[in-house]
Amino acid sequence: MQTNFTHHQSAHCENGVASNLLKNNGLNISEPMVFGIGSGLFFVYLPFIKVNHAPAISYRTLPGQIFNKLASRLNLKIKRQKFSSAVNANKALDENLKNNIPTGLQVGVYHLSYFPDEYRFHFNAHNLVVYGKTETDYLVSDPVMETVTTLTHEELDKVRFAKGAFAPRGQMYYPIQIPSNVDLKSAIIKGIKNTCRDMLAPMPIIGVRGIKFVSKQIRKWPVKHGTKKANHYLAQMVRMQEEIGTGGGGFRFIYAAFLQEAATILNNDELKELSKEMTQIGDSWRDFAVEASRIYKNRSAKEDAYNAIADELLSIANREEIFFKKLKKAIS
Amino acid sequence: MEKEHVPQDKSNLTKNNVKELLYATDENGNYTTSLSTGWEPKTIALSNSIEEINERIAEAKMQVEKGEVSPICYYMEVNKMDLTILSSYVGMWKWRVKRHFKPAVFAKLSDSILKKYAETFDISVAELKNIKTD
């Protein structure tokens, strides 16, 4: 049993699944477009929640939000279902495959057998598409992989019913209605406005102010927690920023690609310039990662080294503040 | 990032032949995608986390051998879990799981509870009771 489905590799799983499912339904929309319209760019620092024994930092919005916002801004209808039992979850998935509907799934990463061991953490907000089934396996299109792959029936059960934060509870989703004409222009503007609002939010742990807050905390880490823990926190931050799925530079390059595409669609040259500026900011995030890696590689935690990267981070935050103010103006 | 500067360093992805996709600009400044085998600063960050986990495992193992904690604690670390994740996998309150960390409490656990832990860790009950000391 196999549905018609074309796999395209993407940087980020949720954008990739959304873009692949929509392309499959005749709506040709790129990954950066999905990310930009769905207002995926974000920053939040949650020191009271620990992920892998370090404070949680996210460079993106909550799982599921990108596709949901995209759908409402383009008037698409997406069906989402969660299940309490694996039996029902499988039945619903098999039913979809029978009806030739490739289906998006939220899954946990820990039991994904095709991932390198080092990448298998308890992270439950991964997305993939199942597009077919054989006697032993499900046919899987994981957008961060170059080609399609498979999971056994048992493995798919495990990843669909992974436990912990953001437990997927077998969640599956697929578009059920796509209008023949979508209004990309107004959707892009809504998406950009939303991102500017998020990044300039007057909340201490969100957006630009969140980045500034982290910069302030980083200075305290070596004194407050000791070298070892401070290095671990820093390494975790870099991982969240650069790991597979971000497209590099904490999603800044995907966002710059989106702005470039948007500039053409909206016929707005200012966005083209802003895209270049975002690329430069992304490069600075990469430089930050390089400097940070020097610290935890040497295992020395001189206070001034921490102060130096905190300064770097603060300067990025200041540039982003100016950037998002300009972006807000450019589309109003 | 310019396409020609997309890093192609050796990483943990290399041995599984996985490449990740990045967005980068071409010579005209237009965005395109490019595959990367890895990037050193990232690889170091990941090895740092893995080392951290290995240290936690070694420490837990020592504590089990000394009789300070039960093997559940050790297997929790081996499976990269923390108390929150473990308690949601076995379907018990955190305080209850925490109690099972005590060797004296662990020794009296019923087979059905032990089985829950063993299934979560993908091992047998016998393996759960006796951790390998190699």
Short mmCIF file of C-alpha atoms in Angstrom, two decimals:
data_model
loop_
_atom_site.label_atom_id
_atom_site.label_comp_id
_atom_site.label_asym_id
_atom_site.label_seq_id
_atom_site.Cartn_x
_atom_site.Cartn_y
_atom_site.Cartn_z
CA MET A 1 0.00 0.00 0.00
CA GLN A 2 1.59 3.24 -1.10
CA THR A 3 0.29 6.73 -1.78
CA ASN A 4 1.65 9.14 -4.39
CA PHE A 5 4.12 11.27 -2.56
CA THR A 6 7.29 13.14 -3.48
CA HIS A 7 9.92 13.62 -0.80
CA HIS A 8 11.83 16.91 -0.61
CA GLN A 9 14.53 17.41 1.99
CA SER A 10 14.15 20.49 4.16
CA ALA A 11 16.02 22.15 6.98
CA HIS A 12 13.28 22.03 9.57
CA CYS A 13 10.88 19.17 10.16
CA GLU A 14 7.62 21.04 10.69
CA ASN A 15 8.10 23.42 7.75
CA GLY A 16 9.24 20.50 5.67
CA VAL A 17 6.23 18.33 6.42
CA ALA A 18 3.87 21.27 5.81
CA SER A 19 5.59 22.21 2.56
CA ASN A 20 5.75 18.58 1.35
CA LEU A 21 2.10 17.85 2.18
CA LEU A 22 0.92 21.02 0.45
CA LYS A 23 3.10 20.48 -2.61
CA ASN A 24 1.63 17.02 -2.77
CA ASN A 25 -1.84 18.61 -2.85
CA GLY A 26 -0.93 20.94 -5.68
CA LEU A 27 -0.01 24.04 -3.66
CA ASN A 28 3.59 24.82 -4.48
CA ILE A 29 4.95 26.56 -1.42
CA SER A 30 8.59 26.64 -0.33
CA GLU A 31 9.91 25.82 3.12
CA PRO A 32 10.97 29.43 3.89
CA MET A 33 7.49 30.62 2.84
CA VAL A 34 5.87 28.17 5.26
CA PHE A 35 8.21 29.31 8.02
CA GLY A 36 7.66 33.03 7.36
CA ILE A 37 3.88 32.96 6.92
CA GLY A 38 3.57 30.63 9.90
CA SER A 39 5.66 33.08 11.99
CA GLY A 40 8.09 30.37 13.07
CA LEU A 41 10.89 32.73 14.13
CA PHE A 42 10.87 33.28 17.87
CA PHE A 43 13.03 33.42 20.93
CA VAL A 44 12.13 32.30 24.40
CA TYR A 45 14.21 31.59 27.47
CA LEU A 46 12.65 29.42 30.18
CA PRO A 47 15.18 29.08 33.02
CA PHE A 48 12.69 27.24 35.22
CA ILE A 49 12.25 24.43 32.69
CA LYS A 50 15.22 22.13 32.23
CA VAL A 51 15.90 20.30 28.99
CA ASN A 52 18.82 17.85 29.12
CA HIS A 53 19.63 19.36 32.52
CA ALA A 54 20.04 22.89 31.16
CA PRO A 55 17.63 25.86 30.97
CA ALA A 56 15.25 25.63 28.03
CA ILE A 57 15.90 28.00 25.15
CA SER A 58 13.89 27.93 21.97
CA TYR A 59 14.48 29.75 18.71
CA ARG A 60 11.06 28.83 17.34
CA THR A 61 7.41 28.82 18.30
CA LEU A 62 5.59 25.89 19.88
CA PRO A 63 5.25 22.70 17.85
CA GLY A 64 2.27 22.71 15.54
CA GLN A 65 1.90 26.49 15.53
CA ILE A 66 3.71 27.12 12.26
CA PHE A 67 1.40 24.87 10.28
CA ASN A 68 -1.70 26.08 12.15
CA LYS A 69 -0.93 29.76 11.52
CA LEU A 70 -0.04 29.04 7.91
CA ALA A 71 -3.36 27.22 7.47
CA SER A 72 -5.45 30.00 8.95
CA ARG A 73 -3.61 32.67 6.92
CA LEU A 74 -4.06 30.78 3.66
CA ASN A 75 -7.54 29.48 4.47
CA LEU A 76 -6.47 25.86 4.37
CA LYS A 77 -8.24 23.28 6.45
CA ILE A 78 -6.04 20.89 8.36
CA LYS A 79 -7.40 17.93 10.21
CA ARG A 80 -5.61 17.04 13.44
CA GLN A 81 -6.30 13.96 15.53
CA LYS A 82 -4.89 12.65 18.78
CA PHE A 83 -5.42 9.17 20.13
CA SER A 84 -5.53 7.49 23.49
CA SER A 85 -4.65 4.06 22.16
CA ALA A 86 -2.10 2.82 19.66
CA VAL A 87 -4.66 0.50 18.08
CA ASN A 88 -6.98 3.36 17.13
CA ALA A 89 -4.05 5.49 16.04
CA ASN A 90 -2.88 2.78 13.65
CA LYS A 91 -6.37 2.17 12.34
CA ALA A 92 -6.82 5.84 11.48
CA LEU A 93 -3.41 6.02 9.80
CA ASP A 94 -4.02 2.86 7.76
CA GLU A 95 -7.42 4.20 6.72
CA ASN A 96 -5.73 7.36 5.41
CA LEU A 97 -3.14 5.41 3.49
CA LYS A 98 -5.89 3.33 1.93
CA ASN A 99 -7.53 6.57 0.79
CA ASN A 100 -4.27 7.75 -0.74
CA ILE A 101 -3.66 10.45 1.88
CA PRO A 102 -0.01 10.87 2.93
CA THR A 103 -0.23 11.85 6.58
CA GLY A 104 1.86 14.06 8.82
CA LEU A 105 2.75 12.72 12.26
CA GLN A 106 4.19 14.29 15.37
CA VAL A 107 6.73 11.89 16.85
CA GLY A 108 9.41 11.52 19.50
CA VAL A 109 13.01 11.39 18.32
CA TYR A 110 14.35 8.93 20.89
CA HIS A 111 13.17 5.77 19.13
CA LEU A 112 13.80 6.88 15.55
CA SER A 113 16.06 4.03 14.49
CA TYR A 114 17.39 5.77 11.37
CA PHE A 115 18.84 8.69 13.38
CA PRO A 116 22.46 8.51 14.53
CA ASP A 117 22.57 7.41 18.20
CA GLU A 118 24.02 10.72 19.33
CA TYR A 119 20.96 12.52 18.04
CA ARG A 120 18.42 10.40 19.84
CA PHE A 121 17.19 12.51 22.71
CA HIS A 122 13.81 12.68 24.38
CA PHE A 123 12.51 15.37 22.08
CA ASN A 124 8.89 14.95 21.12
CA ALA A 125 8.19 17.69 18.63
CA HIS A 126 9.60 16.05 15.53
CA ASN A 127 7.47 15.70 12.41
CA LEU A 128 7.45 13.29 9.52
CA VAL A 129 5.13 11.98 6.81
CA VAL A 130 3.99 8.39 6.45
CA TYR A 131 3.13 7.69 2.83
CA GLY A 132 2.76 3.93 2.70
CA LYS A 133 2.82 0.62 4.47
CA THR A 134 4.20 -2.85 3.84
CA GLU A 135 3.70 -6.03 5.81
CA THR A 136 6.47 -5.16 8.25
CA ASP A 137 7.21 -1.47 7.75
CA TYR A 138 5.76 1.97 7.36
CA LEU A 139 7.20 4.06 4.52
CA VAL A 140 8.46 7.29 6.01
CA SER A 141 9.42 10.64 4.54
CA ASP A 142 11.38 12.46 7.22
CA PRO A 143 12.02 15.93 5.83
CA VAL A 144 15.42 16.35 7.49
CA MET A 145 16.71 13.20 5.73
CA GLU A 146 18.00 13.24 2.17
CA THR A 147 15.86 10.33 1.06
CA VAL A 148 12.83 8.38 2.25
CA THR A 149 13.24 5.72 4.91
CA THR A 150 11.20 3.14 6.87
CA LEU A 151 10.19 2.28 10.42
CA THR A 152 8.83 -1.07 11.57
CA HIS A 153 5.25 -1.13 12.85
CA GLU A 154 6.50 -1.44 16.43
CA GLU A 155 8.96 1.43 15.99
CA LEU A 156 6.26 3.70 14.64
CA ASP A 157 4.04 2.85 17.63
CA LYS A 158 6.86 3.81 19.95
CA VAL A 159 7.64 7.14 18.32
CA ARG A 160 3.96 8.08 18.04
CA PHE A 161 3.40 7.34 21.70
CA ALA A 162 6.62 8.74 23.12
CA LYS A 163 6.16 10.22 26.59
CA GLY A 164 7.36 13.36 28.34
CA ALA A 165 7.03 17.03 27.40
CA PHE A 166 4.95 17.63 24.24
CA ALA A 167 4.00 13.94 24.16
CA PRO A 168 2.60 13.44 20.64
CA ARG A 169 -0.21 11.10 21.74
CA GLY A 170 -0.28 9.62 18.27
CA GLN A 171 -1.06 12.96 16.71
CA MET A 172 -1.62 12.91 12.95
CA TYR A 173 -2.59 15.71 10.59
CA TYR A 174 -3.27 16.30 6.92
CA PRO A 175 -4.83 19.00 4.75
CA ILE A 176 -8.47 18.33 3.88
CA GLN A 177 -9.26 21.47 1.94
CA ILE A 178 -7.06 23.76 -0.11
CA PRO A 179 -8.59 26.73 -1.93
CA SER A 180 -7.65 26.95 -5.61
CA ASN A 181 -6.45 30.54 -5.20
CA VAL A 182 -4.46 31.50 -2.15
CA ASP A 183 -3.75 35.10 -1.22
CA LEU A 184 -0.03 34.93 -0.52
CA LYS A 185 0.39 38.70 -0.18
CA SER A 186 -1.88 39.28 2.77
CA ALA A 187 -0.67 36.05 4.39
CA ILE A 188 2.95 37.21 4.16
CA ILE A 189 2.11 40.56 5.73
CA LYS A 190 0.21 38.90 8.58
CA GLY A 191 3.10 36.51 9.13
CA ILE A 192 5.70 39.29 9.26
CA LYS A 193 3.58 41.42 11.60
CA ASN A 194 3.17 38.51 13.96
CA THR A 195 6.92 37.85 14.03
CA CYS A 196 7.73 41.53 14.67
CA ARG A 197 5.20 41.56 17.51
CA ASP A 198 6.76 38.41 19.02
CA MET A 199 10.34 39.57 18.71
CA LEU A 200 9.59 43.03 20.10
CA ALA A 201 7.27 41.76 22.83
CA PRO A 202 7.49 43.69 26.11
CA MET A 203 8.18 40.50 28.04
CA PRO A 204 11.53 39.87 29.69
CA ILE A 205 11.97 36.29 28.49
CA ILE A 206 10.63 36.61 24.93
CA GLY A 207 12.09 37.94 21.68
CA VAL A 208 14.80 40.57 21.68
CA ARG A 209 14.36 41.20 25.39
CA GLY A 210 14.73 37.49 26.02
CA ILE A 211 18.05 37.47 24.16
CA LYS A 212 19.23 40.40 26.27
CA PHE A 213 18.14 38.57 29.39
CA VAL A 214 20.16 35.48 28.41
CA SER A 215 23.16 37.70 27.76
CA LYS A 216 22.86 39.04 31.29
CA GLN A 217 22.51 35.51 32.72
CA ILE A 218 25.52 34.17 30.80
CA ARG A 219 27.78 36.59 32.68
CA LYS A 220 26.59 35.06 35.95
CA TRP A 221 26.74 31.40 34.91
CA PRO A 222 30.41 30.62 35.73
CA VAL A 223 30.20 32.25 39.16
CA LYS A 224 26.78 30.96 40.04
CA HIS A 225 27.04 27.40 38.70
CA GLY A 226 30.76 26.71 38.34
CA THR A 227 32.71 26.10 35.14
CA LYS A 228 31.37 22.67 34.33
CA LYS A 229 27.69 23.53 34.51
CA ALA A 230 28.17 26.87 32.81
CA ASN A 231 29.92 25.15 29.90
CA HIS A 232 27.13 22.60 29.70
CA TYR A 233 24.48 25.34 29.62
CA LEU A 234 26.34 27.13 26.87
CA ALA A 235 26.76 23.96 24.82
CA GLN A 236 23.03 23.28 25.11
CA MET A 237 22.24 26.78 23.94
CA VAL A 238 24.44 26.36 20.87
CA ARG A 239 22.79 23.03 20.16
CA MET A 240 19.31 24.55 20.22
CA GLN A 241 20.56 27.28 17.91
CA GLU A 242 22.47 25.20 15.39
CA GLU A 243 21.17 21.64 15.54
CA ILE A 244 19.55 19.99 12.57
CA GLY A 245 16.30 21.70 11.79
CA THR A 246 17.37 25.28 12.24
CA GLY A 247 18.94 25.72 8.82
CA GLY A 248 21.78 27.41 10.69
CA GLY A 249 22.02 30.55 12.79
CA GLY A 250 18.92 29.90 14.88
CA PHE A 251 16.57 29.94 11.83
CA ARG A 252 17.87 33.38 10.71
CA PHE A 253 18.95 32.10 7.29
CA ILE A 254 15.58 30.49 6.58
CA TYR A 255 13.95 33.74 7.59
CA ALA A 256 16.25 35.74 5.31
CA ALA A 257 15.35 33.38 2.46
CA PHE A 258 11.69 34.00 3.24
CA LEU A 259 12.16 37.80 3.15
CA GLN A 260 13.89 37.52 -0.20
CA GLU A 261 11.01 35.51 -1.64
CA ALA A 262 8.50 37.88 -0.04
CA ALA A 263 10.27 40.90 -1.58
CA THR A 264 9.53 39.55 -5.05
CA ILE A 265 5.92 38.61 -4.31
CA LEU A 266 5.13 41.94 -2.63
CA ASN A 267 7.33 43.87 -5.06
CA ASN A 268 9.01 45.50 -2.07
CA ASP A 269 12.71 46.32 -2.46
CA GLU A 270 13.06 47.24 1.18
CA LEU A 271 12.45 43.60 2.11
CA LYS A 272 15.30 42.60 -0.18
CA GLU A 273 17.66 44.85 1.76
CA LEU A 274 16.28 43.56 5.05
CA SER A 275 16.88 40.01 3.85
CA LYS A 276 20.56 40.88 3.43
CA GLU A 277 20.64 42.40 6.89
CA MET A 278 19.05 39.28 8.38
CA THR A 279 21.71 37.17 6.65
CA GLN A 280 24.41 39.25 8.34
CA ILE A 281 22.70 38.86 11.70
CA GLY A 282 22.57 35.10 11.06
CA ASP A 283 26.32 35.18 10.38
CA SER A 284 26.80 36.87 13.75
CA TRP A 285 24.82 34.08 15.44
CA ARG A 286 27.22 31.64 13.77
CA ASP A 287 30.18 33.65 15.10
CA PHE A 288 28.61 33.51 18.54
CA ALA A 289 28.44 29.70 18.24
CA VAL A 290 32.12 29.57 17.25
CA GLU A 291 33.19 31.70 20.22
CA ALA A 292 30.99 29.70 22.59
CA SER A 293 32.45 26.43 21.33
CA ARG A 294 35.96 27.74 22.09
CA ILE A 295 34.94 28.18 25.71
CA TYR A 296 33.55 24.71 26.27
CA LYS A 297 36.25 23.11 24.18
CA ASN A 298 39.01 24.51 26.36
CA ARG A 299 37.04 23.84 29.50
CA SER A 300 38.47 27.02 30.87
CA ALA A 301 35.84 29.39 32.03
CA LYS A 302 37.57 32.62 32.49
CA GLU A 303 34.98 35.09 33.48
CA ASP A 304 36.07 37.49 30.78
CA ALA A 305 35.47 34.83 28.12
CA TYR A 306 31.88 34.59 29.31
CA ASN A 307 31.64 38.36 29.40
CA ALA A 308 32.98 38.56 25.86
CA ILE A 309 30.32 36.25 24.40
CA ALA A 310 27.65 37.94 26.50
CA ASP A 311 28.67 41.21 24.84
CA GLU A 312 28.45 39.53 21.46
CA LEU A 313 24.95 38.30 22.25
CA LEU A 314 23.88 41.71 23.48
CA SER A 315 25.08 43.31 20.28
CA ILE A 316 23.07 40.76 18.25
CA ALA A 317 20.00 41.56 20.34
CA ASN A 318 20.44 45.29 19.75
CA ARG A 319 20.78 44.78 16.02
CA GLU A 320 17.69 42.58 15.95
CA GLU A 321 15.72 45.18 17.84
CA ILE A 322 16.52 47.76 15.17
CA PHE A 323 15.94 45.15 12.47
CA PHE A 324 12.43 44.17 13.55
CA LYS A 325 11.41 47.80 13.99
CA LYS A 326 12.51 48.47 10.42
CA LEU A 327 10.76 45.32 9.19
CA LYS A 328 7.54 46.38 10.87
CA LYS A 329 7.73 49.74 9.09
CA ALA A 330 8.61 48.18 5.74
CA ILE A 331 5.31 46.32 5.49
CA SER A 332 2.97 48.87 7.06
CA MET B 1 26.11 32.60 5.03
CA GLU B 2 27.51 32.18 1.55
CA LYS B 3 27.16 28.86 -0.19
CA GLU B 4 30.91 28.39 -0.51
CA HIS B 5 31.26 28.87 3.24
CA VAL B 6 28.77 26.17 4.17
CA PRO B 7 30.88 23.99 6.49
CA GLN B 8 31.71 20.43 5.48
CA ASP B 9 33.32 19.22 8.70
CA LYS B 10 33.33 15.68 9.96
CA SER B 11 30.56 15.05 12.47
CA ASN B 12 28.45 12.37 14.11
CA LEU B 13 26.29 12.50 11.00
CA THR B 14 29.11 11.41 8.72
CA LYS B 15 29.14 7.77 9.75
CA ASN B 16 25.40 7.41 9.09
CA ASN B 17 25.87 9.23 5.82
CA VAL B 18 23.35 11.87 6.81
CA LYS B 19 23.67 15.41 5.49
CA GLU B 20 21.69 18.34 6.69
CA LEU B 21 20.21 21.08 4.60
CA LEU B 22 21.16 24.71 5.15
CA TYR B 23 20.07 27.95 3.55
CA ALA B 24 22.85 29.99 2.01
CA THR B 25 23.32 32.68 -0.63
CA ASP B 26 24.84 32.10 -4.08
CA GLU B 27 27.30 34.41 -5.87
CA ASN B 28 24.45 36.80 -6.79
CA GLY B 29 23.22 37.01 -3.21
CA ASN B 30 20.16 34.87 -3.94
CA TYR B 31 19.08 32.26 -1.44
CA THR B 32 19.49 28.61 -2.26
CA THR B 33 19.91 25.41 -0.28
CA SER B 34 23.08 23.52 0.34
CA LEU B 35 23.94 20.24 2.05
CA SER B 36 26.39 20.15 4.93
CA THR B 37 28.16 17.16 6.48
CA GLY B 38 28.58 18.98 9.76
CA TRP B 39 30.13 21.91 11.57
CA GLU B 40 32.81 21.68 14.21
CA PRO B 41 31.36 24.07 16.83
CA LYS B 42 28.17 22.02 16.73
CA THR B 43 30.00 18.72 16.97
CA ILE B 44 31.84 19.98 20.04
CA ALA B 45 28.57 21.07 21.63
CA LEU B 46 27.08 17.64 20.99
CA SER B 47 30.13 15.78 22.31
CA ASN B 48 29.99 17.99 25.37
CA SER B 49 26.40 16.82 26.01
CA ILE B 50 27.30 13.20 25.40
CA GLU B 51 30.23 13.41 27.79
CA GLU B 52 27.95 14.96 30.36
CA ILE B 53 25.54 12.04 29.97
CA ASN B 54 28.37 9.49 30.23
CA GLU B 55 29.56 11.12 33.42
CA ARG B 56 26.06 10.97 34.85
CA ILE B 57 25.85 7.27 33.92
CA ALA B 58 29.22 6.50 35.53
CA GLU B 59 28.26 8.40 38.65
CA ALA B 60 24.91 6.61 38.92
CA LYS B 61 26.62 3.27 38.45
CA MET B 62 29.02 4.03 41.28
CA GLN B 63 26.15 5.00 43.53
CA VAL B 64 24.34 1.76 42.75
CA GLU B 65 27.44 -0.24 43.58
CA LYS B 66 27.79 1.59 46.85
CA GLY B 67 24.17 0.83 47.62
CA GLU B 68 23.15 4.48 47.68
CA VAL B 69 20.56 4.32 44.91
CA SER B 70 18.59 1.61 43.11
CA PRO B 71 19.39 0.42 39.56
CA ILE B 72 16.37 2.39 38.30
CA CYS B 73 18.46 5.51 38.74
CA TYR B 74 21.26 4.05 36.63
CA TYR B 75 19.00 2.89 33.81
CA MET B 76 17.26 6.24 33.80
CA GLU B 77 20.59 7.90 32.98
CA VAL B 78 21.48 5.23 30.41
CA ASN B 79 18.23 6.02 28.63
CA LYS B 80 18.97 9.78 28.72
CA MET B 81 15.89 10.32 30.86
CA ASP B 82 15.19 12.53 33.84
CA LEU B 83 12.63 12.05 36.61
CA THR B 84 9.86 13.79 34.67
CA ILE B 85 10.34 11.71 31.53
CA LEU B 86 10.71 8.44 33.42
CA SER B 87 7.61 9.01 35.51
CA SER B 88 5.53 9.71 32.41
CA TYR B 89 6.82 6.54 30.70
CA VAL B 90 6.01 4.28 33.65
CA GLY B 91 2.80 6.17 34.41
CA MET B 92 3.53 6.86 38.07
CA TRP B 93 3.81 10.03 40.11
CA LYS B 94 7.27 11.56 40.35
CA TRP B 95 7.41 11.16 44.13
CA ARG B 96 6.67 7.48 43.72
CA VAL B 97 9.41 6.98 41.15
CA LYS B 98 11.75 8.92 43.39
CA ARG B 99 10.93 6.57 46.26
CA HIS B 100 11.88 3.64 44.04
CA PHE B 101 15.36 5.17 43.78
CA LYS B 102 15.92 4.01 47.37
CA PRO B 103 17.54 0.54 47.37
CA ALA B 104 15.47 -0.62 50.36
CA VAL B 105 12.21 0.32 48.64
CA PHE B 106 13.39 -1.11 45.33
CA ALA B 107 14.14 -4.49 46.95
CA LYS B 108 10.49 -4.85 47.94
CA LEU B 109 8.92 -3.81 44.62
CA SER B 110 6.37 -6.17 43.12
CA ASP B 111 7.07 -7.90 39.84
CA SER B 112 4.39 -5.94 38.03
CA ILE B 113 6.03 -2.63 38.94
CA LEU B 114 9.48 -3.95 38.10
CA LYS B 115 8.10 -5.05 34.76
CA LYS B 116 6.91 -1.53 34.00
CA TYR B 117 10.42 -0.19 34.53
CA ALA B 118 12.02 -3.04 32.59
CA GLU B 119 9.72 -2.45 29.62
CA THR B 120 10.45 1.26 29.67
CA PHE B 121 14.19 0.58 29.65
CA ASP B 122 13.79 -2.21 27.09
CA ILE B 123 15.51 -4.80 29.31
CA SER B 124 14.47 -7.87 31.32
CA VAL B 125 13.52 -7.75 35.00
CA ALA B 126 16.64 -9.78 35.78
CA GLU B 127 18.82 -7.17 34.08
CA LEU B 128 17.04 -4.46 36.01
CA LYS B 129 17.79 -6.14 39.31
CA ASN B 130 21.46 -6.83 38.57
CA ILE B 131 23.30 -4.15 36.68
CA LYS B 132 26.40 -5.34 34.92
CA THR B 133 29.57 -4.34 36.68
CA ASP B 134 32.16 -4.61 34.00
#
